[in-house]
PDB file of N, CA and C in Angstrom:
ATOM      1  N   MET L 629       0.817  -1.185   0.000  1.00 65.00           N
ATOM      2  CA  MET L 629       0.000   0.000   0.000  1.00 65.00           C
ATOM      3  C   MET L 629       0.868   1.259   0.000  1.00 65.00           C
ATOM      4  N   LYS L 630       2.141   1.079  -0.241  1.00 79.00           N
ATOM      5  CA  LYS L 630       3.061   2.214  -0.322  1.00 79.00           C
ATOM      6  C   LYS L 630       2.659   3.150  -1.463  1.00 79.00           C
ATOM      7  N   ASP L 631       2.171   2.571  -2.566  1.00 86.00           N
ATOM      8  CA  ASP L 631       1.752   3.380  -3.711  1.00 86.00           C
ATOM      9  C   ASP L 631       0.586   4.289  -3.355  1.00 86.00           C
ATOM     10  N   LEU L 632      -0.343   3.778  -2.563  1.00 88.00           N
ATOM     11  CA  LEU L 632      -1.507   4.570  -2.171  1.00 88.00           C
ATOM     12  C   LEU L 632      -1.105   5.714  -1.244  1.00 88.00           C
ATOM     13  N   GLN L 633      -0.147   5.463  -0.368  1.00 91.00           N
ATOM     14  CA  GLN L 633       0.351   6.532   0.503  1.00 91.00           C
ATOM     15  C   GLN L 633       1.023   7.623  -0.326  1.00 91.00           C
ATOM     16  N   GLU L 634       1.814   7.224  -1.299  1.00 93.00           N
ATOM     17  CA  GLU L 634       2.471   8.195  -2.171  1.00 93.00           C
ATOM     18  C   GLU L 634       1.450   8.991  -2.979  1.00 93.00           C
ATOM     19  N   LEU L 635       0.380   8.339  -3.413  1.00 92.00           N
ATOM     20  CA  LEU L 635      -0.671   9.021  -4.154  1.00 92.00           C
ATOM     21  C   LEU L 635      -1.315  10.110  -3.304  1.00 92.00           C
ATOM     22  N   VAL L 636      -1.673   9.777  -2.074  1.00 93.00           N
ATOM     23  CA  VAL L 636      -2.305  10.759  -1.177  1.00 93.00           C
ATOM     24  C   VAL L 636      -1.357  11.924  -0.911  1.00 93.00           C
ATOM     25  N   LEU L 637      -0.100  11.622  -0.627  1.00 93.00           N
ATOM     26  CA  LEU L 637       0.868  12.679  -0.351  1.00 93.00           C
ATOM     27  C   LEU L 637       1.110  13.559  -1.577  1.00 93.00           C
ATOM     28  N   THR L 638       1.101  12.980  -2.762  1.00 94.00           N
ATOM     29  CA  THR L 638       1.277  13.739  -3.994  1.00 94.00           C
ATOM     30  C   THR L 638       0.115  14.688  -4.233  1.00 94.00           C
ATOM     31  N   ILE L 639      -1.084  14.252  -3.895  1.00 94.00           N
ATOM     32  CA  ILE L 639      -2.267  15.100  -4.068  1.00 94.00           C
ATOM     33  C   ILE L 639      -2.309  16.208  -3.021  1.00 94.00           C
ATOM     34  N   VAL L 640      -2.002  15.884  -1.777  1.00 94.00           N
ATOM     35  CA  VAL L 640      -2.179  16.809  -0.663  1.00 94.00           C
ATOM     36  C   VAL L 640      -1.054  17.842  -0.559  1.00 94.00           C
ATOM     37  N   SER L 641       0.171  17.456  -0.847  1.00 94.00           N
ATOM     38  CA  SER L 641       1.327  18.339  -0.645  1.00 94.00           C
ATOM     39  C   SER L 641       1.197  19.711  -1.310  1.00 94.00           C
ATOM     40  N   PRO L 642       0.778  19.812  -2.573  1.00 95.00           N
ATOM     41  CA  PRO L 642       0.676  21.149  -3.177  1.00 95.00           C
ATOM     42  C   PRO L 642      -0.456  22.011  -2.606  1.00 95.00           C
ATOM     43  N   LEU L 643      -1.391  21.409  -1.912  1.00 94.00           N
ATOM     44  CA  LEU L 643      -2.545  22.148  -1.395  1.00 94.00           C
ATOM     45  C   LEU L 643      -2.265  22.881  -0.088  1.00 94.00           C
ATOM     46  N   VAL L 644      -1.263  22.443   0.655  1.00 93.00           N
ATOM     47  CA  VAL L 644      -1.024  22.988   1.991  1.00 93.00           C
ATOM     48  C   VAL L 644       0.140  23.970   1.991  1.00 93.00           C
ATOM     49  N   THR L 645       0.191  24.814   3.031  1.00 94.00           N
ATOM     50  CA  THR L 645       1.292  25.771   3.161  1.00 94.00           C
ATOM     51  C   THR L 645       2.457  25.183   3.945  1.00 94.00           C
ATOM     52  N   LYS L 646       2.184  24.145   4.747  1.00 91.00           N
ATOM     53  CA  LYS L 646       3.234  23.489   5.527  1.00 91.00           C
ATOM     54  C   LYS L 646       3.273  21.996   5.200  1.00 91.00           C
ATOM     55  N   PRO L 647       3.888  21.632   4.073  1.00 91.00           N
ATOM     56  CA  PRO L 647       3.922  20.215   3.696  1.00 91.00           C
ATOM     57  C   PRO L 647       4.721  19.346   4.663  1.00 91.00           C
ATOM     58  N   GLU L 648       5.595  19.956   5.453  1.00 93.00           N
ATOM     59  CA  GLU L 648       6.372  19.174   6.422  1.00 93.00           C
ATOM     60  C   GLU L 648       5.517  18.683   7.585  1.00 93.00           C
ATOM     61  N   ASP L 649       4.330  19.256   7.772  1.00 91.00           N
ATOM     62  CA  ASP L 649       3.440  18.847   8.859  1.00 91.00           C
ATOM     63  C   ASP L 649       2.442  17.766   8.456  1.00 91.00           C
ATOM     64  N   ILE L 650       2.518  17.279   7.227  1.00 93.00           N
ATOM     65  CA  ILE L 650       1.594  16.237   6.771  1.00 93.00           C
ATOM     66  C   ILE L 650       1.990  14.907   7.392  1.00 93.00           C
ATOM     67  N   LYS L 651       1.014  14.231   7.988  1.00 94.00           N
ATOM     68  CA  LYS L 651       1.231  12.887   8.530  1.00 94.00           C
ATOM     69  C   LYS L 651       0.145  11.982   7.967  1.00 94.00           C
ATOM     70  N   LEU L 652       0.549  10.820   7.499  1.00 94.00           N
ATOM     71  CA  LEU L 652      -0.397   9.851   6.964  1.00 94.00           C
ATOM     72  C   LEU L 652      -0.113   8.513   7.625  1.00 94.00           C
ATOM     73  N   GLU L 653      -1.068   8.051   8.424  1.00 94.00           N
ATOM     74  CA  GLU L 653      -0.909   6.788   9.144  1.00 94.00           C
ATOM     75  C   GLU L 653      -1.881   5.758   8.587  1.00 94.00           C
ATOM     76  N   LEU L 654      -1.435   4.524   8.523  1.00 92.00           N
ATOM     77  CA  LEU L 654      -2.278   3.416   8.079  1.00 92.00           C
ATOM     78  C   LEU L 654      -2.712   2.605   9.290  1.00 92.00           C
ATOM     79  N   VAL L 655      -4.030   2.441   9.430  1.00 92.00           N
ATOM     80  CA  VAL L 655      -4.604   1.607  10.492  1.00 92.00           C
ATOM     81  C   VAL L 655      -5.408   0.523   9.791  1.00 92.00           C
ATOM     82  N   GLU L 656      -5.035  -0.720  10.037  1.00 90.00           N
ATOM     83  CA  GLU L 656      -5.692  -1.836   9.361  1.00 90.00           C
ATOM     84  C   GLU L 656      -6.658  -2.531  10.310  1.00 90.00           C
ATOM     85  N   SER L 657      -7.915  -2.670   9.873  1.00 87.00           N
ATOM     86  CA  SER L 657      -8.919  -3.383  10.657  1.00 87.00           C
ATOM     87  C   SER L 657      -9.400  -4.585   9.845  1.00 87.00           C
ATOM     88  N   ASP L 658     -10.433  -5.255  10.327  1.00 87.00           N
ATOM     89  CA  ASP L 658     -10.932  -6.439   9.627  1.00 87.00           C
ATOM     90  C   ASP L 658     -11.515  -6.111   8.256  1.00 87.00           C
ATOM     91  N   ASP L 659     -12.182  -4.946   8.148  1.00 87.00           N
ATOM     92  CA  ASP L 659     -12.870  -4.603   6.906  1.00 87.00           C
ATOM     93  C   ASP L 659     -12.208  -3.494   6.100  1.00 87.00           C
ATOM     94  N   PHE L 660     -11.389  -2.678   6.741  1.00 88.00           N
ATOM     95  CA  PHE L 660     -10.876  -1.480   6.085  1.00 88.00           C
ATOM     96  C   PHE L 660      -9.369  -1.321   6.224  1.00 88.00           C
ATOM     97  N   LEU L 661      -8.805  -0.620   5.263  1.00 89.00           N
ATOM     98  CA  LEU L 661      -7.473  -0.043   5.361  1.00 89.00           C
ATOM     99  C   LEU L 661      -7.729   1.448   5.545  1.00 89.00           C
ATOM    100  N   GLU L 662      -7.579   1.931   6.762  1.00 92.00           N
ATOM    101  CA  GLU L 662      -7.902   3.321   7.064  1.00 92.00           C
ATOM    102  C   GLU L 662      -6.634   4.164   7.044  1.00 92.00           C
ATOM    103  N   TYR L 663      -6.641   5.191   6.231  1.00 94.00           N
ATOM    104  CA  TYR L 663      -5.554   6.146   6.173  1.00 94.00           C
ATOM    105  C   TYR L 663      -5.997   7.392   6.920  1.00 94.00           C
ATOM    106  N   ASN L 664      -5.267   7.753   7.969  1.00 95.00           N
ATOM    107  CA  ASN L 664      -5.568   8.932   8.765  1.00 95.00           C
ATOM    108  C   ASN L 664      -4.620  10.048   8.346  1.00 95.00           C
ATOM    109  N   LEU L 665      -5.185  11.084   7.739  1.00 95.00           N
ATOM    110  CA  LEU L 665      -4.416  12.214   7.243  1.00 95.00           C
ATOM    111  C   LEU L 665      -4.501  13.354   8.247  1.00 95.00           C
ATOM    112  N   THR L 666      -3.345  13.827   8.687  1.00 95.00           N
ATOM    113  CA  THR L 666      -3.272  14.951   9.613  1.00 95.00           C
ATOM    114  C   THR L 666      -2.428  16.046   8.973  1.00 95.00           C
ATOM    115  N   VAL L 667      -2.953  17.273   8.983  1.00 93.00           N
ATOM    116  CA  VAL L 667      -2.216  18.422   8.466  1.00 93.00           C
ATOM    117  C   VAL L 667      -2.192  19.509   9.538  1.00 93.00           C
ATOM    118  N   ALA L 668      -1.443  20.566   9.292  1.00 92.00           N
ATOM    119  CA  ALA L 668      -1.378  21.686  10.231  1.00 92.00           C
ATOM    120  C   ALA L 668      -2.773  22.300  10.382  1.00 92.00           C
ATOM    121  N   PRO L 669      -3.101  22.829  11.567  1.00 92.00           N
ATOM    122  CA  PRO L 669      -4.441  23.397  11.799  1.00 92.00           C
ATOM    123  C   PRO L 669      -4.836  24.486  10.798  1.00 92.00           C
ATOM    124  N   GLU L 670      -3.882  25.278  10.351  1.00 92.00           N
ATOM    125  CA  GLU L 670      -4.228  26.338   9.392  1.00 92.00           C
ATOM    126  C   GLU L 670      -4.451  25.802   7.979  1.00 92.00           C
ATOM    127  N   ASP L 671      -4.075  24.554   7.712  1.00 92.00           N
ATOM    128  CA  ASP L 671      -4.249  23.961   6.386  1.00 92.00           C
ATOM    129  C   ASP L 671      -5.479  23.067   6.277  1.00 92.00           C
ATOM    130  N   ILE L 672      -6.171  22.827   7.359  1.00 93.00           N
ATOM    131  CA  ILE L 672      -7.309  21.902   7.322  1.00 93.00           C
ATOM    132  C   ILE L 672      -8.409  22.410   6.383  1.00 93.00           C
ATOM    133  N   GLY L 673      -8.601  23.711   6.344  1.00 92.00           N
ATOM    134  CA  GLY L 673      -9.604  24.285   5.440  1.00 92.00           C
ATOM    135  C   GLY L 673      -9.242  24.116   3.983  1.00 92.00           C
ATOM    136  N   ARG L 674      -7.955  24.137   3.673  1.00 93.00           N
ATOM    137  CA  ARG L 674      -7.509  23.945   2.295  1.00 93.00           C
ATOM    138  C   ARG L 674      -7.755  22.513   1.833  1.00 93.00           C
ATOM    139  N   ILE L 675      -7.622  21.563   2.748  1.00 93.00           N
ATOM    140  CA  ILE L 675      -7.826  20.155   2.401  1.00 93.00           C
ATOM    141  C   ILE L 675      -9.316  19.838   2.261  1.00 93.00           C
ATOM    142  N   ILE L 676     -10.126  20.421   3.130  1.00 93.00           N
ATOM    143  CA  ILE L 676     -11.567  20.151   3.076  1.00 93.00           C
ATOM    144  C   ILE L 676     -12.218  20.928   1.928  1.00 93.00           C
ATOM    145  N   GLY L 677     -11.851  22.185   1.762  1.00 92.00           N
ATOM    146  CA  GLY L 677     -12.393  22.991   0.671  1.00 92.00           C
ATOM    147  C   GLY L 677     -13.799  23.484   0.966  1.00 92.00           C
ATOM    148  N   LYS L 678     -14.311  24.309   0.081  1.00 94.00           N
ATOM    149  CA  LYS L 678     -15.667  24.846   0.248  1.00 94.00           C
ATOM    150  C   LYS L 678     -16.677  23.716   0.105  1.00 94.00           C
ATOM    151  N   GLN L 679     -17.507  23.589   1.111  1.00 95.00           N
ATOM    152  CA  GLN L 679     -18.550  22.555   1.169  1.00 95.00           C
ATOM    153  C   GLN L 679     -17.978  21.151   1.006  1.00 95.00           C
ATOM    154  N   GLY L 680     -16.704  20.967   1.356  1.00 93.00           N
ATOM    155  CA  GLY L 680     -16.090  19.646   1.324  1.00 93.00           C
ATOM    156  C   GLY L 680     -15.749  19.125  -0.052  1.00 93.00           C
ATOM    157  N   ARG L 681     -15.709  20.006  -1.025  1.00 95.00           N
ATOM    158  CA  ARG L 681     -15.487  19.562  -2.402  1.00 95.00           C
ATOM    159  C   ARG L 681     -14.087  18.996  -2.632  1.00 95.00           C
ATOM    160  N   VAL L 682     -13.070  19.616  -2.043  1.00 95.00           N
ATOM    161  CA  VAL L 682     -11.693  19.130  -2.230  1.00 95.00           C
ATOM    162  C   VAL L 682     -11.535  17.762  -1.558  1.00 95.00           C
ATOM    163  N   ALA L 683     -12.047  17.643  -0.338  1.00 94.00           N
ATOM    164  CA  ALA L 683     -11.966  16.363   0.377  1.00 94.00           C
ATOM    165  C   ALA L 683     -12.700  15.269  -0.392  1.00 94.00           C
ATOM    166  N   LYS L 684     -13.840  15.604  -0.948  1.00 95.00           N
ATOM    167  CA  LYS L 684     -14.616  14.624  -1.711  1.00 95.00           C
ATOM    168  C   LYS L 684     -13.846  14.186  -2.959  1.00 95.00           C
ATOM    169  N   ALA L 685     -13.192  15.129  -3.620  1.00 95.00           N
ATOM    170  CA  ALA L 685     -12.406  14.796  -4.819  1.00 95.00           C
ATOM    171  C   ALA L 685     -11.219  13.902  -4.468  1.00 95.00           C
ATOM    172  N   ILE L 686     -10.535  14.210  -3.362  1.00 94.00           N
ATOM    173  CA  ILE L 686      -9.400  13.381  -2.929  1.00 94.00           C
ATOM    174  C   ILE L 686      -9.887  11.976  -2.605  1.00 94.00           C
ATOM    175  N   ARG L 687     -10.993  11.878  -1.883  1.00 93.00           N
ATOM    176  CA  ARG L 687     -11.533  10.560  -1.523  1.00 93.00           C
ATOM    177  C   ARG L 687     -11.967   9.782  -2.758  1.00 93.00           C
ATOM    178  N   THR L 688     -12.544  10.446  -3.743  1.00 94.00           N
ATOM    179  CA  THR L 688     -12.962   9.766  -4.968  1.00 94.00           C
ATOM    180  C   THR L 688     -11.767   9.126  -5.664  1.00 94.00           C
ATOM    181  N   ILE L 689     -10.664   9.841  -5.729  1.00 92.00           N
ATOM    182  CA  ILE L 689      -9.452   9.300  -6.361  1.00 92.00           C
ATOM    183  C   ILE L 689      -8.904   8.130  -5.547  1.00 92.00           C
ATOM    184  N   VAL L 690      -8.812   8.307  -4.229  1.00 90.00           N
ATOM    185  CA  VAL L 690      -8.244   7.260  -3.376  1.00 90.00           C
ATOM    186  C   VAL L 690      -9.116   6.010  -3.381  1.00 90.00           C
ATOM    187  N   TYR L 691     -10.423   6.183  -3.328  1.00 88.00           N
ATOM    188  CA  TYR L 691     -11.327   5.035  -3.280  1.00 88.00           C
ATOM    189  C   TYR L 691     -11.376   4.279  -4.603  1.00 88.00           C
ATOM    190  N   SER L 692     -10.958   4.909  -5.692  1.00 89.00           N
ATOM    191  CA  SER L 692     -10.992   4.229  -6.986  1.00 89.00           C
ATOM    192  C   SER L 692      -9.811   3.291  -7.192  1.00 89.00           C
ATOM    193  N   VAL L 693      -8.818   3.362  -6.308  1.00 84.00           N
ATOM    194  CA  VAL L 693      -7.644   2.488  -6.420  1.00 84.00           C
ATOM    195  C   VAL L 693      -8.022   1.075  -5.999  1.00 84.00           C
ATOM    196  N   ARG L 694      -7.684   0.122  -6.814  1.00 80.00           N
ATOM    197  CA  ARG L 694      -7.995  -1.276  -6.528  1.00 80.00           C
ATOM    198  C   ARG L 694      -6.988  -1.826  -5.526  1.00 80.00           C
ATOM    199  N   THR L 695      -7.487  -2.545  -4.526  1.00 78.00           N
ATOM    200  CA  THR L 695      -6.614  -3.143  -3.519  1.00 78.00           C
ATOM    201  C   THR L 695      -6.662  -4.662  -3.637  1.00 78.00           C
ATOM    202  N   ASN L 696      -5.633  -5.298  -3.134  1.00 79.00           N
ATOM    203  CA  ASN L 696      -5.610  -6.760  -3.105  1.00 79.00           C
ATOM    204  C   ASN L 696      -6.416  -7.229  -1.907  1.00 79.00           C
ATOM    205  N   GLY L 697      -7.361  -8.107  -2.131  1.00 80.00           N
ATOM    206  CA  GLY L 697      -8.156  -8.635  -1.031  1.00 80.00           C
ATOM    207  C   GLY L 697      -9.482  -7.912  -0.885  1.00 80.00           C
ATOM    208  N   PRO L 698     -10.250  -8.326   0.093  1.00 86.00           N
ATOM    209  CA  PRO L 698     -11.613  -7.797   0.258  1.00 86.00           C
ATOM    210  C   PRO L 698     -11.696  -6.479   1.037  1.00 86.00           C
ATOM    211  N   LYS L 699     -10.584  -5.986   1.549  1.00 86.00           N
ATOM    212  CA  LYS L 699     -10.628  -4.777   2.378  1.00 86.00           C
ATOM    213  C   LYS L 699     -10.837  -3.536   1.530  1.00 86.00           C
ATOM    214  N   LYS L 700     -11.631  -2.604   2.070  1.00 88.00           N
ATOM    215  CA  LYS L 700     -11.886  -1.337   1.399  1.00 88.00           C
ATOM    216  C   LYS L 700     -10.984  -0.262   1.991  1.00 88.00           C
ATOM    217  N   VAL L 701     -10.737   0.762   1.203  1.00 90.00           N
ATOM    218  CA  VAL L 701      -9.891   1.873   1.632  1.00 90.00           C
ATOM    219  C   VAL L 701     -10.778   2.979   2.180  1.00 90.00           C
ATOM    220  N   ARG L 702     -10.329   3.584   3.267  1.00 92.00           N
ATOM    221  CA  ARG L 702     -11.055   4.710   3.864  1.00 92.00           C
ATOM    222  C   ARG L 702     -10.028   5.790   4.186  1.00 92.00           C
ATOM    223  N   LEU L 703     -10.341   7.040   3.829  1.00 93.00           N
ATOM    224  CA  LEU L 703      -9.463   8.178   4.120  1.00 93.00           C
ATOM    225  C   LEU L 703     -10.143   9.078   5.139  1.00 93.00           C
ATOM    226  N   ASN L 704      -9.505   9.239   6.295  1.00 94.00           N
ATOM    227  CA  ASN L 704     -10.014  10.119   7.343  1.00 94.00           C
ATOM    228  C   ASN L 704      -9.127  11.347   7.415  1.00 94.00           C
ATOM    229  N   ILE L 705      -9.746  12.526   7.402  1.00 93.00           N
ATOM    230  CA  ILE L 705      -9.006  13.770   7.555  1.00 93.00           C
ATOM    231  C   ILE L 705      -9.177  14.214   8.993  1.00 93.00           C
ATOM    232  N   ILE L 706      -8.070  14.272   9.721  1.00 90.00           N
ATOM    233  CA  ILE L 706      -8.102  14.538  11.148  1.00 90.00           C
ATOM    234  C   ILE L 706      -7.556  15.933  11.416  1.00 90.00           C
ATOM    235  N   ASP L 707      -8.276  16.676  12.241  1.00 79.00           N
ATOM    236  CA  ASP L 707      -7.839  18.018  12.611  1.00 79.00           C
ATOM    237  C   ASP L 707      -6.582  17.894  13.466  1.00 79.00           C
ATOM    238  N   GLY L 708      -5.521  18.599  13.100  1.00 60.00           N
ATOM    239  CA  GLY L 708      -4.228  18.452  13.749  1.00 60.00           C
ATOM    240  C   GLY L 708      -4.043  19.248  15.016  1.00 60.00           C
ATOM    241  N   LYS L 709      -5.095  19.581  15.736  1.00 59.00           N
ATOM    242  CA  LYS L 709      -4.977  20.375  16.965  1.00 59.00           C
ATOM    243  C   LYS L 709      -4.394  19.577  18.088  1.00 59.00           C
TER     244      LYS L 709
END
């Protein structure tokens, strides 16, 4: 799943003002591969976008990636406070 992490980081990095504060953690459960994205507090609005449009677009791209096995991918955007 290294490719999927690189994909998320490639999409998110140009959107934020502090790319060094981006953290992406993988949490694996029985049904999901959950990626928890944390950015600087001042960049959270840039990632979510107006009415959540940017976040929805990022999730659409990430969810379209095919994974091996029955697990689904989930992207959580976490406020970095």
